[in-house]
């Protein structure tokens, strides 16, 4: 059974700092890995999606890397801003047939607070 | 594109009543939708996979008679929490599959 863990569980940084969020997963047989942002009481916003054949993806100040063999992904946020404050979730998509292969297993999340 | 809506956004009900939550894909058709539950400070847990025109597939430990799922059209899936109890209070999020999963804004259920 796939298990996804995120470290740290919570993080507070001053504005402008670069930071790294970590995600690890136990089963390397994944189709892709996705990073999401969740604001309090809201749904999920997809940030970056990395296919299993890729090593990294970038979008603006965000960069996500994937090391499938070691079961790890990192989300790098450059020059953090107060608006980046949210919970960040990683999720892995399983391989397999249509039904099971579309399932996402979510990590435990990192709650980020960027202070002025 | 790929917008998913949920209704209602919040619902408060008395213990023992049933509550229906709708999940709609607004600008695309989805043969597969997913229902998740999220408790405070915890991650999303997949409850079931909803397939248009067929029975939903429930995850282990999820009671199918308590959480009724109907995927009657290519743009609508409903989750009915039957005989709701306070322990069912949670944040319910759906997603619709279009290559990847696109998520709705969630429904906060509070059972008194």
Coordinates of C-alpha atoms in Angstrom, one line a residue:
Chain A
X1 CA 0.0 0.0 0.0
X2 CA 1.4 3.4 -1.0
X3 CA 2.2 5.7 1.8
X4 CA 3.1 9.4 1.3
X5 CA 4.8 11.5 4.0
X6 CA 5.6 15.1 4.0
X7 CA 8.2 16.9 6.1
X8 CA 8.0 19.3 7.9
X9 CA 4.4 19.2 9.0
X10 CA 4.5 23.0 9.6
X11 CA 6.9 25.7 8.6
X12 CA 7.1 29.4 9.4
X13 CA 9.5 31.6 7.5
X14 CA 10.1 35.3 7.1
X15 CA 9.2 36.9 3.8
X16 CA 11.8 36.6 1.0
X17 CA 13.3 33.3 2.2
X18 CA 13.8 30.4 -0.1
X19 CA 12.4 27.2 1.2
X20 CA 12.1 23.5 0.4
X21 CA 9.2 21.2 1.2
X22 CA 9.8 17.4 1.2
X23 CA 7.6 14.5 0.1
X24 CA 8.5 10.8 0.2
X25 CA 6.6 7.8 -1.0
X26 CA 7.0 4.1 -0.3
X27 CA 6.1 2.6 -3.7
X28 CA 8.2 3.9 -6.6
X29 CA 5.8 2.4 -9.2
X30 CA 4.0 5.7 -9.8
X31 CA 2.6 7.3 -12.9
X32 CA 3.2 10.8 -11.8
X33 CA 3.5 13.1 -8.8
X34 CA 1.6 16.3 -8.2
X35 CA 1.9 19.2 -5.8
X36 CA -1.2 21.1 -4.7
X37 CA -1.9 24.1 -2.6
X38 CA -4.9 24.3 -0.3
X39 CA -6.1 27.4 1.4
X40 CA -8.1 27.1 4.7
X41 CA -11.5 25.7 4.0
X42 CA -11.0 25.6 0.3
X43 CA -10.4 23.0 -2.4
X44 CA -7.1 22.1 -4.1
X45 CA -5.2 24.1 -6.6
X46 CA -2.7 22.2 -8.7
X47 CA 0.7 23.7 -8.8
X48 CA 3.0 21.3 -10.6
X49 CA 2.7 17.8 -12.1
X50 CA 5.7 15.7 -12.8
X51 CA 5.5 12.6 -14.9
X52 CA 7.4 9.6 -13.7
X53 CA 9.8 10.0 -16.6
X54 CA 10.6 13.6 -15.7
X55 CA 13.1 14.9 -13.1
X56 CA 11.6 18.3 -12.5
X57 CA 9.0 20.9 -13.4
X58 CA 9.1 24.7 -13.0
X59 CA 6.4 27.3 -12.8
X60 CA 7.3 30.8 -11.8
X61 CA 8.9 30.8 -8.3
X62 CA 8.1 27.1 -7.9
X63 CA 10.3 24.2 -8.8
X64 CA 9.5 20.6 -8.1
X65 CA 11.9 17.7 -8.5
X66 CA 11.3 14.0 -8.6
X67 CA 13.6 11.1 -7.7
X68 CA 11.4 8.1 -8.3
X69 CA 14.0 5.5 -7.5
X70 CA 14.5 6.9 -4.0
X71 CA 10.8 7.8 -3.5
X72 CA 11.3 11.5 -3.0
X73 CA 10.1 14.8 -4.3
X74 CA 10.9 18.3 -3.3
X75 CA 9.0 21.6 -3.8
X76 CA 11.3 24.6 -3.9
X77 CA 9.7 28.0 -3.4
X78 CA 11.9 31.0 -4.2
X79 CA 11.6 34.4 -2.6
X80 CA 8.6 33.4 -0.5
X81 CA 5.7 35.9 0.0
X82 CA 2.9 36.1 2.6
X83 CA 0.5 35.1 -0.2
X84 CA 2.3 31.8 -0.3
X85 CA 0.9 30.9 3.1
X86 CA -1.2 27.8 2.7
X87 CA -1.0 24.0 3.1
X88 CA 1.0 22.2 0.5
X89 CA 0.0 18.7 -0.4
X90 CA 1.9 16.2 -2.6
X91 CA 0.0 13.3 -4.2
X92 CA 1.2 10.3 -6.2
X93 CA -0.8 8.6 -8.9
X94 CA -0.6 4.9 -9.1
X95 CA 0.2 2.8 -12.2
X96 CA -2.2 0.2 -13.4
X97 CA -5.5 -0.2 -15.1
X98 CA -7.9 2.7 -15.6
X99 CA -9.6 2.5 -12.3
X100 CA -6.8 1.9 -9.9
X101 CA -4.3 3.7 -12.1
X102 CA -6.1 7.0 -11.6
X103 CA -6.1 6.9 -7.9
X104 CA -4.2 9.6 -6.0
X105 CA -2.6 9.0 -2.6
X106 CA -2.1 12.2 -0.7
X107 CA 0.6 13.2 1.7
X108 CA 0.0 14.5 5.1
X109 CA 0.7 18.1 4.0
X110 CA 3.0 21.0 5.1
X111 CA 1.4 24.0 6.6
X112 CA 3.4 27.0 5.5
X113 CA 3.2 30.5 7.0
X114 CA 5.2 33.3 5.5
X115 CA 5.5 36.3 7.8
X116 CA 6.1 39.9 7.0
Chain B
X1 CA -11.3 24.9 -18.7
X2 CA -11.7 21.9 -16.4
X3 CA -13.8 23.6 -13.7
X4 CA -15.5 21.5 -11.0
X5 CA -18.2 22.8 -8.7
X6 CA -19.7 21.5 -5.5
X7 CA -23.0 22.3 -3.9
X8 CA -23.6 23.1 -1.2
X9 CA -20.4 24.7 0.1
X10 CA -21.6 24.4 3.7
X11 CA -24.3 22.3 5.3
X12 CA -25.4 21.9 8.9
X13 CA -27.8 19.2 9.7
X14 CA -29.3 17.3 12.7
X15 CA -28.1 13.9 13.6
X16 CA -30.1 11.2 11.8
X17 CA -30.9 13.1 8.7
X18 CA -29.5 12.5 5.2
X19 CA -27.4 15.1 3.2
X20 CA -26.8 15.1 -0.5
X21 CA -23.7 16.8 -2.0
X22 CA -23.4 17.4 -5.7
X23 CA -20.3 17.5 -7.8
X24 CA -20.4 18.9 -11.3
X25 CA -17.9 19.2 -14.1
X26 CA -18.9 22.5 -15.7
X27 CA -17.0 22.5 -19.0
X28 CA -16.2 18.9 -19.7
X29 CA -17.6 15.4 -19.4
X30 CA -16.2 13.0 -16.8
X31 CA -16.9 9.3 -16.8
X32 CA -14.9 9.1 -13.6
X33 CA -15.2 11.2 -10.5
X34 CA -13.7 10.7 -7.0
X35 CA -14.9 11.5 -3.5
X36 CA -12.5 12.4 -0.7
X37 CA -13.0 13.2 2.9
X38 CA -10.6 15.5 4.9
X39 CA -10.6 15.8 8.7
X40 CA -9.1 18.9 10.3
X41 CA -5.4 19.1 10.0
X42 CA -5.3 15.9 8.0
X43 CA -4.8 14.9 4.4
X44 CA -7.4 13.8 1.9
X45 CA -8.6 10.3 2.1
X46 CA -10.2 8.7 -0.9
X47 CA -13.6 7.4 -0.2
X48 CA -14.8 6.1 -3.5
X49 CA -14.5 6.2 -7.2
X50 CA -17.6 7.1 -9.0
X51 CA -18.2 5.7 -12.5
X52 CA -20.9 7.0 -14.8
X53 CA -23.5 4.4 -15.5
X54 CA -22.1 1.8 -13.1
X55 CA -21.7 1.2 -9.4
X56 CA -19.1 3.2 -7.4
X57 CA -16.0 1.5 -6.1
X58 CA -15.5 2.1 -2.4
X59 CA -12.2 2.1 -0.6
X60 CA -11.7 -0.3 2.3
X61 CA -13.4 0.7 5.4
X62 CA -15.9 3.0 3.7
X63 CA -19.5 1.9 4.2
X64 CA -21.3 1.9 0.9
X65 CA -24.7 1.9 2.5
X66 CA -23.9 5.0 4.4
X67 CA -22.2 6.9 1.7
X68 CA -24.4 6.5 -1.4
X69 CA -22.9 7.6 -4.7
X70 CA -24.8 8.2 -7.9
X71 CA -23.1 9.1 -11.1
X72 CA -26.1 9.5 -13.3
X73 CA -24.7 11.7 -16.0
X74 CA -21.3 12.6 -17.5
X75 CA -21.3 15.9 -15.6
X76 CA -22.8 15.0 -12.2
X77 CA -22.0 12.8 -9.3
X78 CA -23.8 12.9 -6.0
X79 CA -22.7 11.8 -2.5
X80 CA -25.5 11.2 0.0
X81 CA -24.5 10.8 3.6
X82 CA -27.4 8.7 5.1
X83 CA -28.4 9.0 8.7
X84 CA -25.6 11.4 9.4
X85 CA -23.9 11.4 12.8
X86 CA -21.5 13.9 14.4
X87 CA -18.5 11.7 13.5
X88 CA -19.5 12.3 9.8
X89 CA -18.7 15.9 10.2
X90 CA -15.9 16.6 7.8
X91 CA -14.8 18.4 4.6
X92 CA -15.9 16.5 1.5
X93 CA -14.0 17.1 -1.7
X94 CA -14.8 15.7 -5.2
X95 CA -12.7 15.6 -8.3
X96 CA -13.4 14.9 -11.9
X97 CA -11.0 13.0 -14.2
X98 CA -9.9 14.6 -17.4
X99 CA -6.5 13.2 -17.9
X100 CA -5.7 14.4 -14.4
X101 CA -8.0 15.0 -11.5
X102 CA -9.6 18.4 -11.2
X103 CA -10.9 19.3 -7.8
X104 CA -14.0 20.9 -6.5
X105 CA -14.0 23.6 -3.8
X106 CA -15.2 21.2 -1.1
X107 CA -18.3 21.0 1.1
X108 CA -18.1 21.5 4.8
X109 CA -20.6 19.1 6.6
X110 CA -21.4 19.7 10.2
X111 CA -23.7 17.2 11.9
X112 CA -25.2 18.4 15.2

